């Protein structure tokens, strides 16, 4: 089969269209004929050699999410049959004409969505559900601050938080990105290049702070995050772009009874991901079908233009998701 391969660690140009063996499925897996594959920032880290895939994933084919039709099913698979339209969270191998997934990590493509739209959902929706609603326990009536509001993760978090009854504040790196986030439903977007998010959050919440922060920045954001949390607030880390080491005032953690946590989705066991899929199908998929939540696809590229797609992601000029499409 044709696949986009990381030929060696490096810049976008190391992504090359090559022949690779078609994946072989086990009893509880399905083989998906891929029509579209979402791009996520972790794919860029993997391409650079900074994010090695787990042993269960192909060594050199990136891609954490796909949409397409079921081509084959393992003997223990009960839900899907060949021809069914699915999107799936995968541990790797998404940038290929065929990709395998455990059956429980597949979700039906909502009838109103295209394959590229459906392919843009799994990685960010699973991550946001797991970190904001499970670990962060965001509840209706509470408030959320998301750093990187215009990212793929950000657009999922804004929409899910708002649809489930919370207030959503975000930070983003330009006025245009801030407008985009507010049009998507954010109660307020803070341009972190021209304003201090800590002061803005203080004013927006009358000094109370937010209940949950979803942070991919880390490093020097830690003191501002701690100050921006409410009593019993929860800080959930999903990356540390600005550095893994940070200054932490433990006195404030104790005084406000804060919870600091974080997680990485990719290496988690199948049962954990299947449980998230079930929650998403029950609580979020109806909102996709009704149009209350929508995929935000900024640009699609033909799969053979994967290098251009990675260049766009690294430019950080996009808002929402970038998706590869496959001509069958
Ligand atoms: N823990 C997990 O399980 C998990 C799973 C998926 C993703 N993630 C993480 O979540 C983050 C978002 O992923 P994504 O796929 O949504 O990414 P994305 O769409 O590429 O968005 C990343 C955004 O981060 C902002 N940013 C701030 N500082 C940056 C810097 N130094 N370099 C690059 N971008 C910077 C940029 O927006 P501004 O212009 O507003 O700064 C950029 O658009 C990534 O860090 C990723 O590793 C974690």
CSV table of C-alpha atoms and ligand atoms in Angstrom, one decimal:
chain,number,residue,atom,x,y,z
A,1,UNK,CA,0.0,0.0,0.0
A,2,UNK,CA,1.0,3.6,-0.4
A,3,UNK,CA,2.0,5.4,2.9
A,4,UNK,CA,3.6,8.7,3.9
A,5,UNK,CA,6.8,7.6,5.6
A,6,UNK,CA,9.2,9.5,7.9
A,7,UNK,CA,12.4,8.5,6.0
A,8,UNK,CA,14.6,9.9,8.8
A,9,UNK,CA,14.2,12.5,11.6
A,10,UNK,CA,14.1,16.0,10.2
A,11,UNK,CA,12.2,18.7,8.5
A,12,UNK,CA,8.9,18.4,6.5
A,13,UNK,CA,10.8,17.1,3.4
A,14,UNK,CA,11.6,13.8,5.1
A,15,UNK,CA,7.9,12.8,4.6
A,16,UNK,CA,7.9,10.7,1.5
A,17,UNK,CA,5.3,8.7,-0.3
A,18,UNK,CA,6.5,5.0,-0.3
A,19,UNK,CA,5.3,1.4,-0.5
A,20,UNK,CA,4.7,-0.3,2.8
A,21,UNK,CA,3.0,-3.7,3.7
A,22,UNK,CA,-0.7,-3.5,4.4
A,23,UNK,CA,-1.4,-3.9,8.2
A,24,UNK,CA,-2.4,-7.3,9.4
A,25,UNK,CA,-5.4,-7.2,11.9
A,26,UNK,CA,-5.9,-9.4,15.0
A,27,UNK,CA,-9.2,-10.8,16.2
A,28,UNK,CA,-10.6,-7.6,17.7
A,29,UNK,CA,-9.3,-5.1,15.1
A,30,UNK,CA,-10.6,-3.7,11.9
A,31,UNK,CA,-8.8,-2.6,8.8
A,32,UNK,CA,-9.8,0.8,7.5
A,33,UNK,CA,-9.5,2.0,3.9
A,34,UNK,CA,-8.4,5.5,4.8
A,35,UNK,CA,-10.1,8.4,3.0
A,36,UNK,CA,-8.6,11.1,5.3
A,37,UNK,CA,-6.1,11.4,8.1
A,38,UNK,CA,-5.9,14.3,10.6
A,39,UNK,CA,-2.6,16.0,11.3
A,40,UNK,CA,-1.7,16.7,14.9
A,41,UNK,CA,1.2,18.6,16.5
A,42,UNK,CA,2.5,15.3,18.0
A,43,UNK,CA,3.1,14.1,14.3
A,44,UNK,CA,5.5,17.0,13.9
A,45,UNK,CA,7.3,16.1,17.1
A,46,UNK,CA,7.5,12.4,15.9
A,47,UNK,CA,8.8,13.5,12.5
A,48,UNK,CA,11.6,15.5,14.2
A,49,UNK,CA,12.6,12.4,16.2
A,50,UNK,CA,11.4,13.8,19.5
A,51,UNK,CA,8.3,11.6,20.1
A,52,UNK,CA,9.1,7.9,19.4
A,53,UNK,CA,6.0,5.9,18.6
A,54,UNK,CA,5.0,3.0,21.0
A,55,UNK,CA,6.0,-0.5,20.0
A,56,UNK,CA,2.4,-1.2,18.9
A,57,UNK,CA,2.6,1.5,16.2
A,58,UNK,CA,4.4,1.4,12.9
A,59,UNK,CA,7.9,2.7,13.4
A,60,UNK,CA,7.9,5.2,10.5
A,61,UNK,CA,4.3,6.0,9.5
A,62,UNK,CA,2.8,8.9,11.5
A,63,UNK,CA,-0.9,9.6,12.0
A,64,UNK,CA,-3.1,9.3,15.1
A,65,UNK,CA,-6.5,9.6,13.5
A,66,UNK,CA,-8.3,8.5,10.3
A,67,UNK,CA,-11.7,8.3,8.7
A,68,UNK,CA,-12.7,5.8,6.0
A,69,UNK,CA,-14.6,2.6,5.3
A,70,UNK,CA,-14.1,-0.7,7.0
A,71,UNK,CA,-12.2,-3.1,4.6
A,72,UNK,CA,-11.8,-6.2,6.9
A,73,UNK,CA,-12.9,-7.2,10.4
A,74,UNK,CA,-11.2,-9.6,12.8
A,75,UNK,CA,-13.2,-12.7,13.9
A,76,UNK,CA,-14.2,-11.3,17.3
A,77,UNK,CA,-15.4,-7.9,15.9
A,78,UNK,CA,-19.2,-7.6,16.5
A,79,UNK,CA,-20.1,-4.0,15.7
A,80,UNK,CA,-18.6,-3.2,12.3
A,81,UNK,CA,-18.8,-4.8,8.8
A,82,UNK,CA,-17.0,-4.1,5.6
A,83,UNK,CA,-18.3,-0.8,4.0
A,84,UNK,CA,-19.2,0.9,7.3
A,85,UNK,CA,-18.0,4.5,7.5
A,86,UNK,CA,-15.9,5.1,10.7
A,87,UNK,CA,-13.4,7.4,12.2
A,88,UNK,CA,-10.8,6.0,14.6
A,89,UNK,CA,-8.2,6.9,17.1
A,90,UNK,CA,-5.0,5.0,16.3
A,91,UNK,CA,-1.6,4.8,17.9
A,92,UNK,CA,0.2,5.5,14.6
A,93,UNK,CA,0.1,4.6,10.9
A,94,UNK,CA,-2.7,7.0,9.9
A,95,UNK,CA,-0.9,8.5,7.0
A,96,UNK,CA,-1.5,5.4,4.8
A,97,UNK,CA,-4.1,4.0,2.4
A,98,UNK,CA,-4.9,1.3,5.0
A,99,UNK,CA,-4.7,1.6,8.8
A,100,UNK,CA,-5.8,-0.8,11.5
A,101,UNK,CA,-7.6,0.0,14.7
A,102,UNK,CA,-9.2,-1.8,17.7
A,103,UNK,CA,-12.9,-2.0,17.0
A,104,UNK,CA,-13.8,-0.1,20.2
A,105,UNK,CA,-11.6,2.9,19.1
A,106,UNK,CA,-13.8,3.4,16.0
A,107,UNK,CA,-16.8,5.7,16.0
A,108,UNK,CA,-19.4,6.0,13.3
A,109,UNK,CA,-18.9,8.9,10.8
A,110,UNK,CA,-21.8,11.3,11.7
A,111,UNK,CA,-24.1,11.3,8.7
A,112,UNK,CA,-23.7,15.1,8.2
A,113,UNK,CA,-19.9,15.0,8.1
A,114,UNK,CA,-17.4,14.4,5.2
A,115,UNK,CA,-14.5,12.0,5.7
A,116,UNK,CA,-12.0,14.9,6.1
A,117,UNK,CA,-14.3,16.4,8.8
A,118,UNK,CA,-14.6,13.1,10.6
A,119,UNK,CA,-10.9,12.5,10.4
A,120,UNK,CA,-10.3,15.8,12.2
A,121,UNK,CA,-12.1,14.6,15.3
A,122,UNK,CA,-10.6,11.6,17.2
A,123,UNK,CA,-7.2,12.8,18.5
A,124,UNK,CA,-8.4,16.1,19.8
A,125,UNK,CA,-11.8,15.0,21.0
A,126,UNK,CA,-10.4,12.0,22.9
A,127,UNK,CA,-7.7,14.2,24.4
A,128,UNK,CA,-10.1,16.9,25.5
A,129,UNK,CA,-12.6,14.6,26.9
A,130,UNK,CA,-10.0,12.7,28.9
A,131,UNK,CA,-8.2,15.7,30.2
A,132,UNK,CA,-10.9,18.4,30.6
A,133,UNK,CA,-13.9,16.3,31.7
A,134,UNK,CA,-12.4,13.1,33.2
A,135,UNK,CA,-9.2,14.4,34.8
A,136,UNK,CA,-10.2,18.0,35.2
A,137,UNK,CA,-13.8,17.1,36.1
A,138,UNK,CA,-15.2,20.3,34.5
A,139,UNK,CA,-18.8,20.6,35.3
A,140,UNK,CA,-21.7,22.6,33.9
A,141,UNK,CA,-21.6,26.1,35.4
A,142,UNK,CA,-17.8,26.0,35.9
A,143,UNK,CA,-15.2,27.9,33.9
A,144,UNK,CA,-12.3,26.6,31.7
A,145,UNK,CA,-9.2,28.4,30.5
A,146,UNK,CA,-7.5,26.8,27.4
A,147,UNK,CA,-4.1,27.9,26.3
A,148,UNK,CA,-3.7,27.7,22.5
A,149,UNK,CA,-7.4,28.3,21.9
A,150,UNK,CA,-7.0,28.2,18.1
A,151,UNK,CA,-5.2,24.9,18.0
A,152,UNK,CA,-6.8,21.7,17.0
A,153,UNK,CA,-7.1,20.9,20.7
A,154,UNK,CA,-8.4,24.4,21.4
A,155,UNK,CA,-11.3,24.3,18.9
A,156,UNK,CA,-12.4,21.0,20.4
A,157,UNK,CA,-12.2,22.3,24.0
A,158,UNK,CA,-14.0,25.5,23.3
A,159,UNK,CA,-16.9,23.8,21.7
A,160,UNK,CA,-17.2,20.9,24.1
A,161,UNK,CA,-17.0,23.1,27.2
A,162,UNK,CA,-19.6,25.5,25.8
A,163,UNK,CA,-22.0,22.8,24.6
A,164,UNK,CA,-21.9,21.1,28.0
A,165,UNK,CA,-22.7,24.3,29.9
A,166,UNK,CA,-19.4,25.8,31.0
A,167,UNK,CA,-17.7,29.2,30.4
A,168,UNK,CA,-14.7,29.0,28.1
A,169,UNK,CA,-11.8,31.4,28.1
A,170,UNK,CA,-8.8,31.0,25.8
A,171,UNK,CA,-5.4,32.5,25.0
A,172,UNK,CA,-4.2,32.8,21.4
A,173,UNK,CA,-1.3,34.5,19.7
A,174,UNK,CA,-3.0,37.2,17.5
A,175,UNK,CA,-6.1,39.3,17.4
A,176,UNK,CA,-7.3,37.3,14.4
A,177,UNK,CA,-7.0,34.1,16.3
A,178,UNK,CA,-8.8,35.6,19.2
A,179,UNK,CA,-11.7,36.7,17.0
A,180,UNK,CA,-11.9,33.2,15.5
A,181,UNK,CA,-12.0,31.7,19.0
A,182,UNK,CA,-14.8,34.1,20.1
A,183,UNK,CA,-16.8,33.4,16.9
A,184,UNK,CA,-16.5,29.7,17.8
A,185,UNK,CA,-18.1,30.4,21.2
A,186,UNK,CA,-15.3,31.3,23.6
A,187,UNK,CA,-16.6,33.8,26.1
A,188,UNK,CA,-13.3,35.7,25.9
A,189,UNK,CA,-10.1,35.2,24.0
A,190,UNK,CA,-7.0,36.8,25.4
A,191,UNK,CA,-4.1,37.8,23.0
A,192,UNK,CA,-1.2,36.6,25.1
A,193,UNK,CA,1.2,38.7,23.1
A,194,UNK,CA,-0.5,42.0,24.1
A,195,UNK,CA,-2.1,41.2,27.4
A,196,UNK,CA,-1.2,39.3,30.7
A,197,UNK,CA,-3.6,36.3,30.8
A,198,UNK,CA,-3.4,36.2,34.6
A,199,UNK,CA,-4.7,39.8,34.9
A,200,UNK,CA,-7.3,39.2,32.3
A,201,UNK,CA,-8.6,36.1,34.0
A,202,UNK,CA,-8.6,37.9,37.4
A,203,UNK,CA,-10.8,40.7,35.9
A,204,UNK,CA,-13.1,38.3,34.0
A,205,UNK,CA,-13.8,36.2,37.1
A,206,UNK,CA,-14.0,39.0,39.6
A,207,UNK,CA,-10.9,37.7,41.2
A,208,UNK,CA,-12.3,34.2,41.7
A,209,UNK,CA,-10.2,32.4,39.0
A,210,UNK,CA,-11.2,29.6,36.7
A,211,UNK,CA,-12.1,26.0,37.8
A,212,UNK,CA,-10.0,24.2,35.2
A,213,UNK,CA,-7.0,25.1,33.0
A,214,UNK,CA,-6.0,23.0,30.0
A,215,UNK,CA,-2.4,23.8,29.3
A,216,UNK,CA,0.0,22.8,26.6
A,217,UNK,CA,2.6,25.6,27.3
A,218,UNK,CA,4.1,24.8,30.7
A,219,UNK,CA,7.4,26.4,31.8
A,220,UNK,CA,7.0,30.0,32.6
A,221,UNK,CA,3.1,29.7,32.4
A,222,UNK,CA,3.1,27.8,35.7
A,223,UNK,CA,2.9,30.8,38.1
A,224,UNK,CA,0.2,32.6,36.0
A,225,UNK,CA,-1.7,29.3,35.9
A,226,UNK,CA,-1.6,28.8,39.6
A,227,UNK,CA,-2.7,32.4,40.2
A,228,UNK,CA,-5.6,32.0,37.7
A,229,UNK,CA,-7.1,29.0,39.3
A,230,UNK,CA,-10.0,29.2,41.7
A,231,UNK,CA,-10.3,27.5,45.1
A,232,UNK,CA,-10.2,23.7,44.4
A,233,UNK,CA,-9.1,24.5,40.8
A,234,UNK,CA,-7.5,21.9,38.5
A,235,UNK,CA,-4.6,22.4,36.2
A,236,UNK,CA,-4.3,19.7,33.5
A,237,UNK,CA,-1.0,19.6,31.5
A,238,UNK,CA,-1.0,18.0,28.0
A,239,UNK,CA,2.4,19.3,26.8
A,240,UNK,CA,5.1,21.7,27.9
A,241,UNK,CA,6.1,23.7,24.9
A,242,UNK,CA,7.8,26.4,27.0
A,243,UNK,CA,9.7,23.8,29.2
A,244,UNK,CA,9.1,20.8,31.5
A,245,UNK,CA,10.6,22.5,34.5
A,246,UNK,CA,8.6,25.2,36.2
A,247,UNK,CA,8.5,27.3,39.4
A,248,UNK,CA,5.7,26.3,41.7
A,249,UNK,CA,4.5,28.1,44.8
A,250,UNK,CA,3.4,25.1,47.0
A,251,UNK,CA,1.9,27.6,49.5
A,252,UNK,CA,-0.7,28.6,46.9
A,253,UNK,CA,-1.3,25.0,46.0
A,254,UNK,CA,-2.2,24.2,49.6
A,255,UNK,CA,-4.0,27.5,50.3
A,256,UNK,CA,-6.3,27.0,47.3
A,257,UNK,CA,-6.4,23.2,47.5
A,258,UNK,CA,-5.4,22.8,43.9
A,259,UNK,CA,-5.0,19.7,41.8
A,260,UNK,CA,-2.1,19.6,39.3
A,261,UNK,CA,-2.3,16.7,36.9
A,262,UNK,CA,-1.7,15.8,33.2
A,263,UNK,CA,-1.6,12.9,30.9
A,264,UNK,CA,-0.5,11.6,27.5
A,265,UNK,CA,-3.1,9.7,25.5
A,266,UNK,CA,-1.0,7.8,22.9
A,267,UNK,CA,0.6,5.1,25.2
A,268,UNK,CA,-2.6,4.4,27.1
A,269,UNK,CA,-4.2,0.9,26.9
A,270,UNK,CA,-7.0,0.1,24.5
A,271,UNK,CA,-9.6,-0.3,27.3
A,272,UNK,CA,-8.9,3.2,28.4
A,273,UNK,CA,-9.4,4.6,24.9
A,274,UNK,CA,-12.5,2.5,24.4
A,275,UNK,CA,-14.1,4.0,27.5
A,276,UNK,CA,-13.5,7.5,26.1
A,277,UNK,CA,-15.0,6.5,22.8
A,278,UNK,CA,-18.1,5.3,24.6
A,279,UNK,CA,-18.5,8.7,26.4
A,280,UNK,CA,-17.9,10.6,23.2
A,281,UNK,CA,-20.5,8.6,21.3
A,282,UNK,CA,-23.0,9.1,24.1
A,283,UNK,CA,-22.4,12.8,24.9
A,284,UNK,CA,-20.7,14.5,22.0
A,285,UNK,CA,-21.7,12.6,18.8
A,286,UNK,CA,-25.4,13.7,19.1
A,287,UNK,CA,-24.1,17.3,19.3
A,288,UNK,CA,-22.1,16.8,16.1
A,289,UNK,CA,-25.1,15.3,14.4
A,290,UNK,CA,-27.2,18.3,15.5
A,291,UNK,CA,-24.6,20.8,14.3
A,292,UNK,CA,-24.1,22.3,17.8
A,293,UNK,CA,-20.5,21.1,17.7
A,294,UNK,CA,-18.7,21.1,14.3
A,295,UNK,CA,-15.4,20.0,13.0
A,296,UNK,CA,-13.1,22.9,12.2
A,297,UNK,CA,-11.0,21.9,9.2
A,298,UNK,CA,-8.7,24.8,8.2
A,299,UNK,CA,-7.2,23.2,5.2
A,300,UNK,CA,-7.0,19.8,3.4
A,301,UNK,CA,-4.0,18.5,1.5
A,302,UNK,CA,-3.6,15.6,-0.8
A,303,UNK,CA,-1.6,12.9,1.1
A,304,UNK,CA,1.4,13.3,-1.3
A,305,UNK,CA,1.6,17.0,-0.1
A,306,UNK,CA,2.1,15.9,3.5
A,307,UNK,CA,5.3,17.9,3.7
A,308,UNK,CA,3.4,21.1,2.8
A,309,UNK,CA,0.8,20.3,5.4
A,310,UNK,CA,3.5,19.9,8.1
A,311,UNK,CA,5.0,23.2,7.0
A,312,UNK,CA,1.6,24.9,7.5
A,313,UNK,CA,1.3,23.4,11.0
A,314,UNK,CA,4.8,24.5,12.0
A,315,UNK,CA,4.0,28.0,10.7
A,316,UNK,CA,1.2,28.1,13.4
A,317,UNK,CA,-0.8,30.3,11.1
A,318,UNK,CA,-3.7,27.8,11.0
A,319,UNK,CA,-6.9,27.9,13.1
A,320,UNK,CA,-8.3,24.4,13.8
A,321,UNK,CA,-7.3,21.3,12.0
A,322,UNK,CA,-5.2,20.3,9.0
A,323,UNK,CA,-6.2,17.1,7.2
A,324,UNK,CA,-4.7,14.8,4.5
A,325,UNK,CA,-6.9,13.2,1.9
A,326,UNK,CA,-6.3,10.0,0.1
A,327,UNK,CA,-7.4,9.3,-3.5
A,328,UNK,CA,-8.3,5.6,-3.6
B,1,LIG,N1,-1.1,14.9,26.1
B,1,LIG,C1,-1.7,14.5,25.1
B,1,LIG,O1,-2.3,13.4,25.1
B,1,LIG,C2,-1.9,15.3,23.8
B,1,LIG,C3,-2.6,14.9,22.7
B,1,LIG,C4,-2.8,15.7,21.6
B,1,LIG,C5,-2.1,16.9,21.6
B,1,LIG,N2,-1.4,17.3,22.6
B,1,LIG,C6,-0.6,18.6,22.6
B,1,LIG,O2,-1.6,19.6,22.5
B,1,LIG,C7,-1.0,20.7,21.8
B,1,LIG,C8,-1.9,21.1,20.7
B,1,LIG,O3,-1.9,20.1,19.7
B,1,LIG,P1,-2.6,20.5,18.3
B,1,LIG,O4,-2.4,19.3,17.4
B,1,LIG,O5,-3.9,21.0,18.5
B,1,LIG,O6,-1.6,21.6,17.8
B,1,LIG,P2,-1.7,22.8,16.8
B,1,LIG,O7,-3.1,22.9,16.1
B,1,LIG,O8,-0.5,22.8,15.9
B,1,LIG,O9,-1.7,24.1,17.7
B,1,LIG,C9,-0.6,24.5,18.5
B,1,LIG,C10,-0.7,26.0,18.8
B,1,LIG,O10,0.1,26.2,19.9
B,1,LIG,C11,0.4,27.6,19.9
B,1,LIG,N3,1.8,27.8,20.3
B,1,LIG,C12,2.2,28.4,21.4
B,1,LIG,N4,3.5,28.4,21.6
B,1,LIG,C13,4.0,27.7,20.6
B,1,LIG,C14,5.3,27.3,20.2
B,1,LIG,N5,6.4,27.7,20.9
B,1,LIG,N6,5.4,26.5,19.1
B,1,LIG,C15,4.3,26.2,18.4
B,1,LIG,N7,3.1,26.5,18.7
B,1,LIG,C16,2.9,27.3,19.8
B,1,LIG,C17,0.2,28.1,18.5
B,1,LIG,O11,-0.9,29.1,18.6
B,1,LIG,P3,-0.6,30.6,19.0
B,1,LIG,O12,-0.3,31.3,17.8
B,1,LIG,O13,-1.9,31.0,19.6
B,1,LIG,O14,0.5,30.6,20.0
B,1,LIG,C18,-0.3,26.9,17.7
B,1,LIG,O15,-1.2,27.2,16.8
B,1,LIG,C19,0.4,20.2,21.3
B,1,LIG,O16,1.4,20.8,22.1
B,1,LIG,C20,0.3,18.7,21.5
B,1,LIG,O17,1.5,18.1,21.7
B,1,LIG,C21,-1.2,16.5,23.7
